[in-house]
CSV table of C-alpha atoms in Angstrom, one decimal:
chain,number,residue,atom,x,y,z
A,1,MET,CA,-66.8,143.0,-188.7
A,2,GLU,CA,-66.3,143.5,-184.9
A,3,THR,CA,-68.6,142.5,-182.2
A,4,ASP,CA,-68.1,143.6,-178.6
A,5,CYS,CA,-70.4,142.9,-175.7
A,6,THR,CA,-68.6,145.4,-173.4
A,7,SER,CA,-68.0,147.9,-175.7
A,8,ASP,CA,-66.6,151.5,-175.4
A,9,ASP,CA,-64.3,151.0,-178.3
A,10,LEU,CA,-66.3,149.8,-181.3
A,11,PRO,CA,-64.8,150.6,-184.6
A,12,VAL,CA,-65.6,154.0,-186.2
A,13,ASN,CA,-65.7,153.9,-190.0
A,14,GLY,CA,-64.0,150.5,-189.8
A,15,VAL,CA,-61.1,151.6,-187.5
A,16,THR,CA,-60.6,149.9,-184.2
A,17,ALA,CA,-59.9,152.2,-181.3
A,18,PRO,CA,-56.4,151.8,-179.8
A,19,LEU,CA,-55.8,150.2,-176.5
A,20,PRO,CA,-55.1,152.5,-173.5
A,21,ALA,CA,-51.5,153.9,-173.4
A,22,GLY,CA,-49.3,151.8,-171.2
A,23,THR,CA,-51.1,148.5,-172.1
A,24,ARG,CA,-49.0,145.4,-172.2
A,25,LEU,CA,-50.4,143.6,-175.2
A,26,LEU,CA,-49.8,139.8,-174.9
A,27,HIS,CA,-50.3,138.0,-178.2
A,28,ILE,CA,-50.7,134.3,-177.4
A,29,GLY,CA,-51.2,133.0,-180.9
A,30,PRO,CA,-52.0,130.1,-181.2
A,31,HIS,CA,-49.7,128.5,-183.8
A,32,LYS,CA,-50.4,128.9,-187.5
A,33,THR,CA,-52.5,132.0,-187.2
A,34,GLY,CA,-50.1,134.6,-188.6
A,35,THR,CA,-47.8,134.8,-185.5
A,36,THR,CA,-44.5,134.7,-187.4
A,37,ALA,CA,-45.5,137.4,-189.8
A,38,ILE,CA,-46.5,139.7,-187.0
A,39,GLN,CA,-43.4,139.0,-185.0
A,40,GLY,CA,-41.2,139.7,-188.0
A,41,ALA,CA,-43.0,142.9,-188.8
A,42,LEU,CA,-42.8,144.2,-185.2
A,43,PHE,CA,-39.1,143.2,-184.8
A,44,ALA,CA,-38.3,145.0,-188.1
A,45,ALA,CA,-40.0,148.1,-186.9
A,46,ARG,CA,-38.7,148.0,-183.4
A,47,ASP,CA,-36.6,151.2,-183.8
A,48,LEU,CA,-39.6,153.1,-185.1
A,49,LEU,CA,-42.1,152.1,-182.5
A,50,PRO,CA,-40.9,154.1,-179.5
A,51,GLU,CA,-41.7,157.5,-181.2
A,52,HIS,CA,-45.3,156.3,-181.3
A,53,GLY,CA,-45.3,155.3,-177.6
A,54,VAL,CA,-44.9,151.5,-178.3
A,55,VAL,CA,-42.0,149.2,-177.4
A,56,PHE,CA,-41.2,145.6,-178.6
A,57,PRO,CA,-39.3,144.4,-175.6
A,58,ALA,CA,-37.3,141.5,-177.0
A,59,HIS,CA,-33.8,141.0,-178.4
A,60,SER,CA,-35.1,138.6,-181.1
A,61,ARG,CA,-38.1,138.3,-183.3
A,62,HIS,CA,-39.6,135.5,-181.2
A,63,PRO,CA,-38.8,135.1,-177.4
A,64,MET,CA,-39.7,131.4,-177.7
A,65,GLU,CA,-37.5,130.2,-174.8
A,66,ALA,CA,-39.0,132.7,-172.5
A,67,ALA,CA,-42.6,131.7,-173.3
A,68,LEU,CA,-41.7,128.0,-173.0
A,69,ALA,CA,-40.2,128.6,-169.6
A,70,ALA,CA,-43.1,130.7,-168.4
A,71,CYS,CA,-45.5,127.9,-169.4
A,72,ALA,CA,-43.3,125.1,-168.0
A,73,ARG,CA,-43.2,123.5,-171.4
A,74,PRO,CA,-40.2,121.5,-172.9
A,75,ALA,CA,-38.1,122.7,-175.8
A,76,MET,CA,-38.4,121.3,-179.3
A,77,ILE,CA,-36.7,118.0,-179.7
A,78,GLY,CA,-32.9,118.3,-179.1
A,79,ASP,CA,-33.0,122.0,-178.4
A,80,THR,CA,-31.5,123.6,-175.3
A,81,ALA,CA,-34.0,123.4,-172.4
A,82,PRO,CA,-35.7,126.8,-171.6
A,83,THR,CA,-34.9,128.0,-168.1
A,84,GLU,CA,-36.4,130.6,-165.7
A,85,LYS,CA,-33.5,132.8,-166.7
A,86,HIS,CA,-35.0,133.2,-170.2
A,87,TRP,CA,-38.3,134.3,-168.7
A,88,ARG,CA,-36.8,136.6,-166.2
A,89,ARG,CA,-34.8,138.4,-168.9
A,90,LEU,CA,-38.0,139.0,-170.9
A,91,LEU,CA,-39.7,140.3,-167.8
A,92,GLU,CA,-36.9,142.7,-167.2
A,93,GLN,CA,-37.1,144.0,-170.8
A,94,VAL,CA,-40.9,144.5,-170.3
A,95,GLU,CA,-40.4,146.3,-167.0
A,96,ALA,CA,-37.9,148.6,-168.7
A,97,THR,CA,-40.6,149.9,-171.0
A,98,GLY,CA,-42.0,151.9,-168.1
A,99,GLY,CA,-45.3,153.6,-168.9
A,100,LYS,CA,-45.1,152.9,-172.7
A,101,THR,CA,-47.3,150.4,-174.5
A,102,SER,CA,-45.5,147.2,-175.1
A,103,VAL,CA,-46.3,144.1,-177.1
A,104,ILE,CA,-45.1,140.6,-176.4
A,105,SER,CA,-45.8,137.9,-179.0
A,106,SER,CA,-45.3,134.1,-178.8
A,107,GLU,CA,-47.7,131.4,-179.9
A,108,PHE,CA,-46.2,129.2,-177.2
A,109,PHE,CA,-48.1,131.1,-174.5
A,110,ALA,CA,-51.1,129.1,-175.9
A,111,ASP,CA,-49.5,126.0,-174.4
A,112,ALA,CA,-50.2,127.2,-170.9
A,113,GLU,CA,-52.7,124.7,-169.7
A,114,ASP,CA,-53.6,125.5,-166.1
A,115,ASP,CA,-55.1,128.5,-164.4
A,116,ASP,CA,-52.3,129.0,-161.9
A,117,THR,CA,-49.7,129.2,-164.7
A,118,ILE,CA,-51.7,131.7,-166.7
A,119,ALA,CA,-52.5,133.8,-163.6
A,120,ARG,CA,-48.8,133.9,-162.8
A,121,ILE,CA,-47.8,135.0,-166.3
A,122,VAL,CA,-50.4,137.8,-166.3
A,123,GLU,CA,-49.4,139.0,-162.9
A,124,GLN,CA,-45.7,139.0,-163.7
A,125,LEU,CA,-46.3,140.9,-166.9
A,126,GLY,CA,-48.2,143.7,-165.2
A,127,GLY,CA,-51.5,142.4,-163.9
A,128,GLU,CA,-54.2,144.8,-164.8
A,129,ARG,CA,-52.1,146.4,-167.6
A,130,VAL,CA,-52.2,143.1,-169.5
A,131,HIS,CA,-54.5,142.8,-172.5
A,132,VAL,CA,-54.6,139.4,-174.2
A,133,LEU,CA,-54.8,139.1,-178.0
A,134,VAL,CA,-55.8,135.8,-179.7
A,135,THR,CA,-55.5,135.3,-183.4
A,136,LEU,CA,-57.6,132.6,-185.0
A,137,ARG,CA,-57.9,130.8,-188.4
A,138,PRO,CA,-60.1,127.9,-189.5
A,139,LEU,CA,-59.1,124.5,-188.3
A,140,ALA,CA,-59.3,123.1,-191.8
A,141,LYS,CA,-56.4,125.5,-192.7
A,142,ILE,CA,-54.5,124.9,-189.5
A,143,MET,CA,-54.4,121.1,-189.6
A,144,PRO,CA,-52.1,120.4,-192.6
A,145,SER,CA,-49.7,123.1,-191.5
A,146,GLN,CA,-49.6,121.9,-188.0
A,147,TRP,CA,-49.1,118.3,-189.0
A,148,GLN,CA,-46.0,119.2,-191.1
A,149,GLN,CA,-44.7,121.3,-188.3
A,150,TYR,CA,-45.0,118.3,-185.9
A,151,VAL,CA,-43.1,116.2,-188.5
A,152,GLN,CA,-40.3,118.8,-188.4
A,153,ASN,CA,-40.2,118.1,-184.6
A,154,GLY,CA,-39.8,114.3,-185.1
A,155,LEU,CA,-43.4,113.0,-185.8
A,156,ARG,CA,-43.4,109.8,-187.8
A,157,MET,CA,-47.2,109.4,-188.3
A,158,GLY,CA,-48.7,110.0,-191.8
A,159,TYR,CA,-51.3,112.7,-192.3
A,160,ASP,CA,-54.4,110.6,-192.7
A,161,ASN,CA,-53.6,108.5,-189.7
A,162,TRP,CA,-52.8,111.7,-187.7
A,163,LEU,CA,-56.2,113.2,-188.7
A,164,THR,CA,-57.9,110.0,-187.6
A,165,HIS,CA,-56.2,110.2,-184.2
A,166,MET,CA,-56.9,113.9,-183.7
A,167,LEU,CA,-60.6,113.8,-184.9
A,168,ARG,CA,-61.9,110.2,-184.3
A,169,LYS,CA,-59.9,108.5,-181.5
A,170,ALA,CA,-60.9,109.7,-178.1
A,171,PRO,CA,-59.5,111.3,-176.0
A,172,TYR,CA,-57.8,112.8,-179.1
A,173,GLU,CA,-54.5,113.3,-177.3
A,174,GLN,CA,-52.1,111.1,-179.3
A,175,PRO,CA,-49.7,111.5,-180.8
A,176,ASN,CA,-49.7,115.3,-180.1
A,177,PRO,CA,-51.5,116.3,-176.9
A,178,SER,CA,-50.5,119.9,-177.6
A,179,PHE,CA,-52.8,120.2,-180.7
A,180,TRP,CA,-56.1,120.6,-178.9
A,181,ARG,CA,-54.6,122.5,-176.0
A,182,ARG,CA,-53.7,125.1,-178.7
A,183,HIS,CA,-56.5,124.7,-181.1
A,184,ARG,CA,-59.6,124.1,-179.1
A,185,HIS,CA,-59.9,127.9,-179.4
A,186,ASP,CA,-63.0,128.4,-177.3
A,187,ARG,CA,-61.3,126.7,-174.3
A,188,LEU,CA,-58.1,128.6,-175.0
A,189,VAL,CA,-60.0,132.0,-174.8
A,190,GLU,CA,-61.9,130.9,-171.8
A,191,ARG,CA,-58.7,129.9,-169.9
A,192,TRP,CA,-57.2,133.3,-170.4
A,193,ALA,CA,-60.5,135.1,-169.7
A,194,ARG,CA,-60.5,133.6,-166.3
A,195,ALA,CA,-57.2,135.4,-165.6
A,196,VAL,CA,-57.8,138.8,-167.1
A,197,GLY,CA,-61.5,139.1,-167.6
A,198,ALA,CA,-63.5,139.1,-170.8
A,199,GLU,CA,-63.1,142.8,-171.2
A,200,ARG,CA,-59.3,142.5,-171.6
A,201,ILE,CA,-59.3,139.9,-174.3
A,202,THR,CA,-59.5,140.7,-178.1
A,203,VAL,CA,-60.0,137.8,-180.5
A,204,VAL,CA,-59.0,138.5,-184.2
A,205,VAL,CA,-60.4,136.2,-186.8
A,206,VAL,CA,-57.8,136.2,-189.6
A,207,ASP,CA,-59.1,136.5,-193.1
A,208,ASP,CA,-56.6,134.9,-195.5
A,209,ARG,CA,-58.1,136.9,-198.4
A,210,ASP,CA,-56.7,140.1,-196.9
A,211,ARG,CA,-53.0,139.3,-196.7
A,212,GLU,CA,-52.1,142.4,-194.7
A,213,GLY,CA,-55.3,142.7,-192.7
A,214,LEU,CA,-53.6,141.4,-189.5
A,215,MET,CA,-50.9,144.0,-189.8
A,216,ARG,CA,-53.4,146.8,-190.0
A,217,THR,CA,-55.4,145.4,-187.0
A,218,PHE,CA,-52.2,145.4,-184.9
A,219,GLU,CA,-51.4,149.0,-186.0
A,220,GLN,CA,-54.9,150.2,-184.9
A,221,LEU,CA,-54.8,148.4,-181.6
A,222,LEU,CA,-51.4,149.8,-180.8
A,223,GLY,CA,-52.2,153.3,-182.1
A,224,LEU,CA,-49.5,153.1,-184.9
A,225,PRO,CA,-49.5,154.9,-188.2
A,226,GLU,CA,-51.0,152.9,-191.1
A,227,ASN,CA,-48.5,150.8,-193.0
A,228,LEU,CA,-45.8,151.1,-190.4
A,229,LEU,CA,-45.8,147.3,-190.0
A,230,GLN,CA,-44.7,145.6,-193.2
A,231,PRO,CA,-44.3,141.9,-194.1
A,232,VAL,CA,-40.8,140.6,-193.8
A,233,PRO,CA,-39.9,137.7,-196.3
A,234,ASP,CA,-39.1,134.6,-194.3
A,235,ALA,CA,-38.4,131.5,-196.4
A,236,ALA,CA,-37.5,129.6,-193.2
A,237,ASN,CA,-41.1,129.8,-192.0
A,238,ARG,CA,-42.7,128.3,-195.1
A,239,SER,CA,-44.6,125.1,-194.8
A,240,LEU,CA,-43.1,122.0,-196.4
A,241,THR,CA,-44.7,120.4,-199.4
A,242,LEU,CA,-46.1,116.9,-199.1
A,243,ALA,CA,-43.1,115.4,-200.8
A,244,GLU,CA,-40.7,117.3,-198.5
A,245,THR,CA,-42.8,116.3,-195.4
A,246,GLU,CA,-42.9,112.7,-196.5
A,247,MET,CA,-39.1,112.6,-197.0
A,248,LEU,CA,-38.6,114.1,-193.5
A,249,ARG,CA,-41.2,111.7,-192.0
A,250,ASN,CA,-39.3,108.7,-193.4
A,251,LEU,CA,-36.0,110.1,-192.2
A,252,ASN,CA,-37.6,110.5,-188.7
A,253,LYS,CA,-38.4,106.7,-188.8
A,254,GLU,CA,-34.8,105.9,-189.6
A,255,PHE,CA,-33.5,108.3,-187.0
A,256,ARG,CA,-35.6,106.9,-184.2
A,257,GLY,CA,-35.1,103.3,-185.4
A,258,ASN,CA,-31.4,103.7,-185.0
A,259,GLY,CA,-31.5,105.2,-181.5
A,260,LEU,CA,-29.7,108.5,-182.4
A,261,PRO,CA,-29.7,111.3,-179.8
A,262,ASP,CA,-32.2,114.2,-179.9
A,263,GLU,CA,-29.5,116.8,-179.9
A,264,LEU,CA,-28.3,115.4,-183.3
A,265,TYR,CA,-31.8,115.7,-184.7
A,266,SER,CA,-31.9,119.4,-183.8
A,267,LYS,CA,-28.5,120.1,-185.1
A,268,LEU,CA,-28.4,118.1,-188.4
A,269,VAL,CA,-32.0,117.6,-189.3
A,270,ARG,CA,-34.2,120.4,-188.2
A,271,ASN,CA,-31.6,123.2,-188.2
A,272,GLY,CA,-29.5,121.6,-190.9
A,273,ALA,CA,-31.2,119.7,-193.6
A,274,VAL,CA,-34.7,121.1,-193.3
A,275,MET,CA,-33.7,124.7,-192.7
A,276,HIS,CA,-31.3,124.8,-195.7
A,277,MET,CA,-33.9,123.1,-197.9
A,278,LYS,CA,-36.6,125.7,-197.0
A,279,ASN,CA,-34.3,128.6,-197.5
A,280,ALA,CA,-32.8,127.4,-200.8
A,281,CYS,CA,-35.8,125.9,-202.5
A,282,SER,CA,-39.2,127.6,-203.2
A,283,PRO,CA,-42.1,125.3,-203.9
A,284,SER,CA,-43.2,125.2,-207.5
A,285,PRO,CA,-46.8,125.1,-208.9
A,286,GLU,CA,-46.1,121.4,-209.7
A,287,ASP,CA,-45.4,120.5,-206.1
A,288,VAL,CA,-48.2,118.5,-204.4
A,289,LYS,CA,-49.6,120.2,-201.4
A,290,ILE,CA,-50.8,118.5,-198.3
A,291,LEU,CA,-54.5,117.8,-199.0
A,292,THR,CA,-57.0,117.3,-196.2
A,293,PRO,CA,-59.7,114.7,-197.0
A,294,GLU,CA,-63.3,115.9,-197.1
A,295,TRP,CA,-64.4,114.0,-194.0
A,296,ALA,CA,-61.8,115.8,-191.9
A,297,MET,CA,-62.6,119.2,-193.4
A,298,GLU,CA,-66.3,118.7,-192.5
A,299,ALA,CA,-65.4,117.6,-189.0
A,300,ALA,CA,-63.1,120.6,-188.6
A,301,ALA,CA,-65.9,123.0,-189.8
A,302,GLU,CA,-68.3,121.5,-187.3
A,303,ILE,CA,-65.9,122.0,-184.5
A,304,GLY,CA,-65.1,125.5,-185.7
A,305,ALA,CA,-68.8,126.5,-185.6
A,306,GLU,CA,-69.1,125.2,-182.1
A,307,MET,CA,-66.0,127.1,-181.0
A,308,ALA,CA,-67.2,130.3,-182.6
A,309,GLY,CA,-70.5,130.0,-180.8
A,310,ARG,CA,-68.9,129.5,-177.4
A,311,ILE,CA,-66.4,132.4,-178.0
A,312,GLY,CA,-69.3,134.7,-178.8
A,313,GLU,CA,-70.9,133.8,-175.5
A,314,LEU,CA,-67.8,134.7,-173.5
A,315,GLY,CA,-68.3,138.5,-173.9
A,316,VAL,CA,-64.8,139.1,-175.4
A,317,ARG,CA,-64.2,141.6,-178.2
A,318,ILE,CA,-64.2,139.9,-181.6
A,319,ILE,CA,-62.6,141.6,-184.6
A,320,GLY,CA,-63.4,139.9,-187.9
A,321,ASP,CA,-66.0,137.4,-189.1
A,322,PRO,CA,-66.5,134.4,-186.7
A,323,GLY,CA,-68.2,132.6,-189.6
A,324,LEU,CA,-64.8,132.1,-191.2
A,325,LEU,CA,-63.9,129.6,-188.4
A,326,SER,CA,-66.5,127.1,-189.8
A,327,ALA,CA,-65.8,127.7,-193.5
A,328,VAL,CA,-64.8,124.6,-195.5
A,329,PRO,CA,-62.0,125.5,-198.0
A,330,LYS,CA,-62.8,124.7,-201.6
A,331,ALA,CA,-60.9,121.5,-202.6
A,332,PRO,CA,-58.9,121.8,-205.8
A,333,ALA,CA,-60.2,120.0,-208.8
A,334,LEU,CA,-57.8,117.1,-209.5
A,335,ASP,CA,-58.0,114.1,-211.8
A,336,GLY,CA,-56.5,111.9,-209.1
A,337,ILE,CA,-53.8,113.0,-206.6
A,338,PRO,CA,-50.3,112.7,-208.1
A,339,ALA,CA,-47.7,110.9,-206.2
A,340,PRO,CA,-45.5,113.2,-204.1
A,341,ARG,CA,-42.0,113.3,-205.6
A,342,ILE,CA,-39.3,115.4,-204.2
A,343,SER,CA,-37.1,117.2,-206.7
A,344,PRO,CA,-33.4,116.3,-207.0
A,345,GLU,CA,-32.6,119.9,-206.1
A,346,ALA,CA,-34.6,119.9,-202.9
A,347,ALA,CA,-33.1,116.5,-201.9
A,348,ALA,CA,-29.6,117.8,-202.6
A,349,ARG,CA,-30.2,121.0,-200.6
A,350,ALA,CA,-31.4,119.0,-197.7
A,351,LEU,CA,-28.4,116.7,-197.8
A,352,TYR,CA,-26.0,119.6,-198.1
A,353,GLY,CA,-27.7,121.3,-195.1
A,354,ALA,CA,-27.1,118.3,-192.9
A,355,LEU,CA,-23.4,118.0,-194.1
A,356,ALA,CA,-22.8,121.7,-193.6
A,357,ALA,CA,-24.2,121.5,-190.0
A,358,ALA,CA,-22.0,118.5,-189.4
A,359,ALA,CA,-19.0,120.3,-190.8
A,360,GLU,CA,-19.4,123.0,-188.1
A,361,SER,CA,-18.5,120.3,-185.6
A,362,PRO,CA,-15.9,118.1,-187.3
A,363,VAL,CA,-14.8,114.9,-185.6
A,364,ARG,CA,-11.0,114.8,-185.2
A,365,HIS,CA,-10.5,111.8,-183.0
A,366,ALA,CA,-11.4,108.2,-184.1
A,367,SER,CA,-12.5,105.9,-181.4
A,368,PRO,CA,-9.9,103.1,-180.7
A,369,ALA,CA,-12.8,100.6,-180.5
A,370,LYS,CA,-13.5,101.1,-184.2
A,371,ALA,CA,-10.9,98.8,-185.6
A,372,ARG,CA,-13.1,97.4,-188.3
A,373,THR,CA,-13.4,99.0,-191.7
A,374,VAL,CA,-16.6,100.8,-192.8
A,375,HIS,CA,-17.4,98.0,-195.1
A,376,GLN,CA,-17.3,95.5,-192.2
A,377,THR,CA,-19.8,97.6,-190.1
A,378,SER,CA,-23.6,97.5,-190.5
A,379,SER,CA,-25.3,100.6,-191.6
A,380,LYS,CA,-27.3,100.7,-188.3
A,381,GLU,CA,-24.1,100.7,-186.3
A,382,LEU,CA,-22.5,103.3,-188.6
A,383,MET,CA,-25.4,105.7,-188.0
A,384,ARG,CA,-25.2,105.1,-184.2
A,385,VAL,CA,-21.4,105.7,-184.2
A,386,LEU,CA,-21.8,108.9,-186.3
A,387,GLY,CA,-24.5,110.2,-184.1
A,388,HIS,CA,-22.6,109.7,-180.9
A,389,ARG,CA,-19.4,111.2,-182.4
A,390,CYS,CA,-21.3,114.3,-183.5
A,391,LEU,CA,-23.1,114.6,-180.2
A,392,LYS,CA,-19.8,114.3,-178.3
A,393,LYS,CA,-18.3,117.1,-180.3
A,394,LEU,CA,-21.4,119.3,-179.9
A,395,ARG,CA,-21.2,118.9,-176.1
A,396,ARG,CA,-17.5,119.8,-176.1
A,397,ARG,CA,-18.4,123.0,-178.0
């Protein structure tokens, strides 16, 4: 289904007319709406795109640092701070595409929160050549995935408590003010419409029942042959199970409680333990998923219906069924929710990932102040010493 209040390019026989040649298609996400799958497919096909008049102007699958710098947003905990140099490099790559159609994709563009920032991004990317693409999924499906992602960035709050803060505790900004900046989708579309006009925004409602539907929509918008874009397996992007998330959440409590530096979290936890666990261990049917309580799903559906109505009034082109945004997923039939238990294999993989990351920066020099034996030192102090030693080595590198 496509609705278009402008509309010279309604679908013919179910096919969406391509955007004009030379368009700079800016895909702004937001998070958890199929962005990683699209970025992976575009990057994998980057050598084939130019023969069809399309360029993917980035040296990596996801130019995250460039998008963060453009939006003046900080890096993930412990990562290298994004700089204007990252953004300028991407702009140079876009400019080098000349008159060809180009596509830039990062969900972090959804974090731009003021009109001046958005207007500057649009102007620097090509002004009137920019067409903004927004991909949307129901809030009820986004919330558990977004919570576990926040936990991967250091969050210590449990899911039920987090839902209460996001849905019931005004002004709904703590502990993650970015959530509603990204996922109040009507306001997100409205912010970007003020910069480019409603006629240069396309909203795609993702239907999870059609696993490759988003690929086909991108192909049509870009004028690409059908099936050129193909899914790329990416275990590193999978969501954590409830047990894995709870293990990490409790680790986050220990990490913060012992005052360890953020750089160490990035190196050993997120890019060490978690990354290795996700790559090496696939969830089994027995793993407990993150389940959203009924009250939260109903609240999300109500907000979704309101957002769909407001987006429809903006005059932007909508591809897909806006009714999906207020759908309530069918809850699984369970005789009580089993306790989340992490498998010994997953725990071992996580521990190995942290050790492997630490081994890349071995500590060769003992501090003269540490004259006591390990058994004479408290665990809290040991963790602090280890953290500062690893951090010192990382900075030397």
